[in-house]
PDB file of C-alpha atoms in Angstrom:
ATOM      1  CA  MET Z   1      97.695 173.362  42.964  1.00 47.00           C
ATOM      2  CA  SER Z   2      95.913 175.938  45.024  1.00 51.00           C
ATOM      3  CA  ARG Z   3      96.417 175.662  48.771  1.00 61.00           C
ATOM      4  CA  SER Z   4      92.663 175.808  49.298  1.00 64.00           C
ATOM      5  CA  ASN Z   5      91.480 173.025  46.961  1.00 63.00           C
ATOM      6  CA  PRO Z   6      92.953 170.394  44.683  1.00 60.00           C
ATOM      7  CA  LYS Z   7      92.469 170.989  40.961  1.00 62.00           C
ATOM      8  CA  LEU Z   8      90.872 167.600  40.242  1.00 71.00           C
ATOM      9  CA  PHE Z   9      87.349 166.694  41.285  1.00 73.00           C
ATOM     10  CA  LEU Z  10      85.121 163.646  40.893  1.00 74.00           C
ATOM     11  CA  SER Z  11      81.388 163.426  40.407  1.00 78.00           C
ATOM     12  CA  HIS Z  12      79.227 162.791  43.458  1.00 78.00           C
ATOM     13  CA  VAL Z  13      78.442 159.249  42.246  1.00 82.00           C
ATOM     14  CA  ILE Z  14      82.126 158.331  41.943  1.00 84.00           C
ATOM     15  CA  ALA Z  15      82.924 160.067  45.237  1.00 82.00           C
ATOM     16  CA  THR Z  16      80.262 157.954  46.945  1.00 86.00           C
ATOM     17  CA  ARG Z  17      81.712 154.766  45.460  1.00 88.00           C
ATOM     18  CA  LEU Z  18      85.224 155.690  46.589  1.00 86.00           C
ATOM     19  CA  SER Z  19      83.957 156.622  50.058  1.00 87.00           C
ATOM     20  CA  ARG Z  20      82.388 153.182  50.378  1.00 88.00           C
ATOM     21  CA  ARG Z  21      85.460 151.449  48.962  1.00 88.00           C
ATOM     22  CA  TYR Z  22      87.795 153.088  51.490  1.00 88.00           C
ATOM     23  CA  ARG Z  23      85.223 153.325  54.326  1.00 87.00           C
ATOM     24  CA  ILE Z  24      85.462 157.088  54.544  1.00 86.00           C
ATOM     25  CA  LYS Z  25      83.432 158.803  57.253  1.00 82.00           C
ATOM     26  CA  VAL Z  26      81.562 161.900  56.091  1.00 76.00           C
ATOM     27  CA  GLY Z  27      82.891 165.070  57.676  1.00 74.00           C
ATOM     28  CA  VAL Z  28      86.288 163.580  58.503  1.00 79.00           C
ATOM     29  CA  PRO Z  29      89.164 164.713  56.286  1.00 89.00           C
ATOM     30  CA  THR Z  30      90.847 161.611  54.889  1.00 89.00           C
ATOM     31  CA  LEU Z  31      93.834 161.139  52.604  1.00 91.00           C
ATOM     32  CA  VAL Z  32      94.071 157.729  50.910  1.00 90.00           C
ATOM     33  CA  LEU Z  33      97.340 156.929  49.135  1.00 93.00           C
ATOM     34  CA  LEU Z  34      97.533 154.388  46.302  1.00 92.00           C
ATOM     35  CA  ASP Z  35     100.638 152.969  44.663  1.00 92.00           C
ATOM     36  CA  VAL Z  36     101.233 152.969  40.896  1.00 93.00           C
ATOM     37  CA  ASP Z  37      99.213 149.736  40.567  1.00 92.00           C
ATOM     38  CA  GLY Z  38      96.227 151.170  42.443  1.00 89.00           C
ATOM     39  CA  ALA Z  39      96.869 149.146  45.604  1.00 91.00           C
ATOM     40  CA  THR Z  40      96.211 150.958  48.853  1.00 92.00           C
ATOM     41  CA  ILE Z  41      99.323 152.199  50.622  1.00 94.00           C
ATOM     42  CA  THR Z  42      97.413 153.780  53.493  1.00 91.00           C
ATOM     43  CA  CYS Z  43      93.990 155.131  54.375  1.00 89.00           C
ATOM     44  CA  SER Z  44      95.661 157.110  57.171  1.00 89.00           C
ATOM     45  CA  GLY Z  45      97.499 159.583  54.967  1.00 91.00           C
ATOM     46  CA  LYS Z  46      96.095 162.588  56.844  1.00 92.00           C
ATOM     47  CA  GLU Z  47      97.429 161.312  60.159  1.00 92.00           C
ATOM     48  CA  ARG Z  48     100.805 160.445  58.620  1.00 92.00           C
ATOM     49  CA  LEU Z  49     101.023 163.900  57.005  1.00 93.00           C
ATOM     50  CA  VAL Z  50     100.316 165.596  60.344  1.00 94.00           C
ATOM     51  CA  GLU Z  51     102.954 163.409  62.057  1.00 94.00           C
ATOM     52  CA  ASP Z  52     105.472 163.911  59.218  1.00 94.00           C
ATOM     53  CA  PRO Z  53     104.766 167.294  57.556  1.00 93.00           C
ATOM     54  CA  LEU Z  54     108.129 167.283  55.740  1.00 95.00           C
ATOM     55  CA  GLY Z  55     107.391 163.898  54.186  1.00 94.00           C
ATOM     56  CA  ASP Z  56     110.547 162.194  55.467  1.00 95.00           C
ATOM     57  CA  GLY Z  57     108.708 158.843  55.646  1.00 92.00           C
ATOM     58  CA  PHE Z  58     106.626 159.376  52.489  1.00 93.00           C
ATOM     59  CA  PRO Z  59     104.721 157.466  51.121  1.00 92.00           C
ATOM     60  CA  TRP Z  60     104.002 156.458  54.728  1.00 93.00           C
ATOM     61  CA  ARG Z  61     103.689 152.725  54.189  1.00 92.00           C
ATOM     62  CA  PRO Z  62     102.577 150.845  57.291  1.00 89.00           C
ATOM     63  CA  ARG Z  63     105.258 148.826  59.018  1.00 87.00           C
ATOM     64  CA  PRO Z  64     104.983 145.125  58.173  1.00 89.00           C
ATOM     65  CA  VAL Z  65     103.021 143.226  60.807  1.00 89.00           C
ATOM     66  CA  ASP Z  66     106.078 141.039  61.441  1.00 87.00           C
ATOM     67  CA  GLN Z  67     107.936 144.151  62.642  1.00 89.00           C
ATOM     68  CA  VAL Z  68     105.008 145.443  64.698  1.00 88.00           C
ATOM     69  CA  LEU Z  69     104.532 142.097  66.476  1.00 89.00           C
ATOM     70  CA  LYS Z  70     108.205 141.118  66.742  1.00 87.00           C
ATOM     71  CA  ASP Z  71     108.828 139.429  70.110  1.00 87.00           C
ATOM     72  CA  ILE Z  72     105.138 139.629  71.053  1.00 88.00           C
ATOM     73  CA  ILE Z  73     104.014 136.626  73.078  1.00 87.00           C
ATOM     74  CA  LEU Z  74     100.620 135.253  72.080  1.00 86.00           C
ATOM     75  CA  VAL Z  75      98.387 133.640  74.669  1.00 82.00           C
ATOM     76  CA  SER Z  76      97.037 130.316  73.471  1.00 79.00           C
ATOM     77  CA  GLY Z  77      93.339 129.818  73.993  1.00 77.00           C
ATOM     78  CA  ARG Z  78      91.299 126.653  74.341  1.00 76.00           C
ATOM     79  CA  LEU Z  79      90.500 126.450  70.621  1.00 77.00           C
ATOM     80  CA  TYR Z  80      94.158 126.836  69.631  1.00 78.00           C
ATOM     81  CA  GLU Z  81      95.142 124.091  72.052  1.00 76.00           C
ATOM     82  CA  GLU Z  82      92.398 121.814  70.691  1.00 76.00           C
ATOM     83  CA  GLU Z  83      93.511 122.398  67.103  1.00 76.00           C
ATOM     84  CA  HIS Z  84      97.230 122.079  67.933  1.00 73.00           C
ATOM     85  CA  SER Z  85      97.389 119.216  70.400  1.00 70.00           C
ATOM     86  CA  GLU Z  86     100.810 118.282  68.996  1.00 71.00           C
ATOM     87  CA  ALA Z  87     102.276 121.734  69.705  1.00 68.00           C
ATOM     88  CA  PRO Z  88     104.633 122.039  72.664  1.00 66.00           C
ATOM     89  CA  GLY Z  89     103.335 124.092  75.582  1.00 67.00           C
ATOM     90  CA  GLY Z  90     104.801 127.390  76.668  1.00 69.00           C
ATOM     91  CA  ASP Z  91     105.112 130.772  75.058  1.00 74.00           C
ATOM     92  CA  ILE Z  92     104.154 131.255  71.426  1.00 83.00           C
ATOM     93  CA  ARG Z  93     105.801 134.218  69.768  1.00 85.00           C
ATOM     94  CA  TYR Z  94     104.244 135.764  66.692  1.00 87.00           C
ATOM     95  CA  GLN Z  95     107.436 135.286  64.656  1.00 86.00           C
ATOM     96  CA  ASP Z  96     107.463 131.585  65.581  1.00 84.00           C
ATOM     97  CA  LEU Z  97     104.221 130.960  63.675  1.00 83.00           C
ATOM     98  CA  SER Z  98     104.852 129.207  60.387  1.00 82.00           C
ATOM     99  CA  ALA Z  99     105.503 131.565  57.498  1.00 82.00           C
ATOM    100  CA  ASP Z 100     103.246 129.377  55.335  1.00 84.00           C
ATOM    101  CA  ILE Z 101      99.975 130.187  57.087  1.00 85.00           C
ATOM    102  CA  ILE Z 102      97.200 132.647  56.370  1.00 83.00           C
ATOM    103  CA  ARG Z 103      96.711 134.823  59.435  1.00 87.00           C
ATOM    104  CA  GLY Z 104      93.562 136.599  60.410  1.00 90.00           C
ATOM    105  CA  PHE Z 105      93.224 139.167  63.162  1.00 91.00           C
ATOM    106  CA  TYR Z 106      89.810 139.112  64.810  1.00 93.00           C
ATOM    107  CA  PHE Z 107      89.093 142.355  66.661  1.00 93.00           C
ATOM    108  CA  SER Z 108      86.314 141.756  69.146  1.00 93.00           C
ATOM    109  CA  ALA Z 109      85.105 142.226  72.703  1.00 91.00           C
ATOM    110  CA  HIS Z 110      82.983 140.141  75.027  1.00 88.00           C
ATOM    111  CA  TRP Z 111      80.801 143.154  75.892  1.00 91.00           C
ATOM    112  CA  CYS Z 112      79.946 143.760  72.206  1.00 91.00           C
ATOM    113  CA  PRO Z 113      76.594 142.150  71.167  1.00 92.00           C
ATOM    114  CA  PRO Z 114      77.467 141.946  67.417  1.00 93.00           C
ATOM    115  CA  CYS Z 115      80.814 140.386  68.346  1.00 92.00           C
ATOM    116  CA  ARG Z 116      79.161 137.825  70.615  1.00 92.00           C
ATOM    117  CA  ALA Z 117      76.802 136.958  67.763  1.00 94.00           C
ATOM    118  CA  PHE Z 118      79.596 136.614  65.169  1.00 95.00           C
ATOM    119  CA  THR Z 119      82.212 134.768  67.249  1.00 93.00           C
ATOM    120  CA  PRO Z 120      80.458 131.347  67.198  1.00 94.00           C
ATOM    121  CA  GLN Z 121      80.127 131.599  63.408  1.00 96.00           C
ATOM    122  CA  LEU Z 122      83.825 132.415  63.137  1.00 94.00           C
ATOM    123  CA  VAL Z 123      84.723 129.455  65.377  1.00 92.00           C
ATOM    124  CA  ASP Z 124      82.679 127.042  63.231  1.00 93.00           C
ATOM    125  CA  THR Z 125      84.200 128.391  60.021  1.00 94.00           C
ATOM    126  CA  TYR Z 126      87.694 128.315  61.533  1.00 91.00           C
ATOM    127  CA  LYS Z 127      87.312 124.630  62.430  1.00 90.00           C
ATOM    128  CA  MET Z 128      85.976 123.793  58.967  1.00 92.00           C
ATOM    129  CA  LEU Z 129      88.760 125.704  57.191  1.00 92.00           C
ATOM    130  CA  ARG Z 130      91.434 124.135  59.384  1.00 88.00           C
ATOM    131  CA  LYS Z 131      90.228 120.682  58.311  1.00 90.00           C
ATOM    132  CA  LYS Z 132      90.598 121.704  54.655  1.00 91.00           C
ATOM    133  CA  ASP Z 133      93.795 123.695  55.127  1.00 87.00           C
ATOM    134  CA  PRO Z 134      95.674 123.598  58.414  1.00 85.00           C
ATOM    135  CA  GLY Z 135      97.611 126.670  57.271  1.00 87.00           C
ATOM    136  CA  PHE Z 136      95.063 129.114  58.699  1.00 88.00           C
ATOM    137  CA  GLU Z 137      95.211 130.859  62.060  1.00 88.00           C
ATOM    138  CA  VAL Z 138      93.070 133.513  63.678  1.00 90.00           C
ATOM    139  CA  ILE Z 139      94.584 135.755  66.327  1.00 89.00           C
ATOM    140  CA  PHE Z 140      92.015 137.241  68.676  1.00 90.00           C
ATOM    141  CA  VAL Z 141      92.629 140.919  69.424  1.00 91.00           C
ATOM    142  CA  SER Z 142      90.558 141.787  72.457  1.00 89.00           C
ATOM    143  CA  SER Z 143      89.009 145.170  73.126  1.00 89.00           C
ATOM    144  CA  ASP Z 144      88.192 143.994  76.649  1.00 85.00           C
ATOM    145  CA  ARG Z 145      90.036 145.575  79.517  1.00 78.00           C
TER     146      ARG Z 145
END
């Protein structure tokens, strides 16, 4: 492979499809890594390569969320307390959540108009899904300061 360009190229149509699939921003160099089954390993390959130019951590798989959030204390909100009235009070650690639940991370901010518009819809859907399957939790990740 030449140092200036890879030897394989895709048509513009396919490149556009892949850019949409991996949410690539035009003009930003991006390296997406896929495993042998085509599952995404990382969309941050460029950043990992810059951090690890010798490839010691290749293929740069993200750390499991359980490791990232180990010992993190979650703050229970009003909706959580309403939905979990039987839960004991006090600190809730991420690793103490049941292993049998589907977890969603909702990244939002109160100052964000699209977020303020979507949050009530998420709350309604959350309540409906919890009635069908109590094994669903949403963890709010605030961008507020």
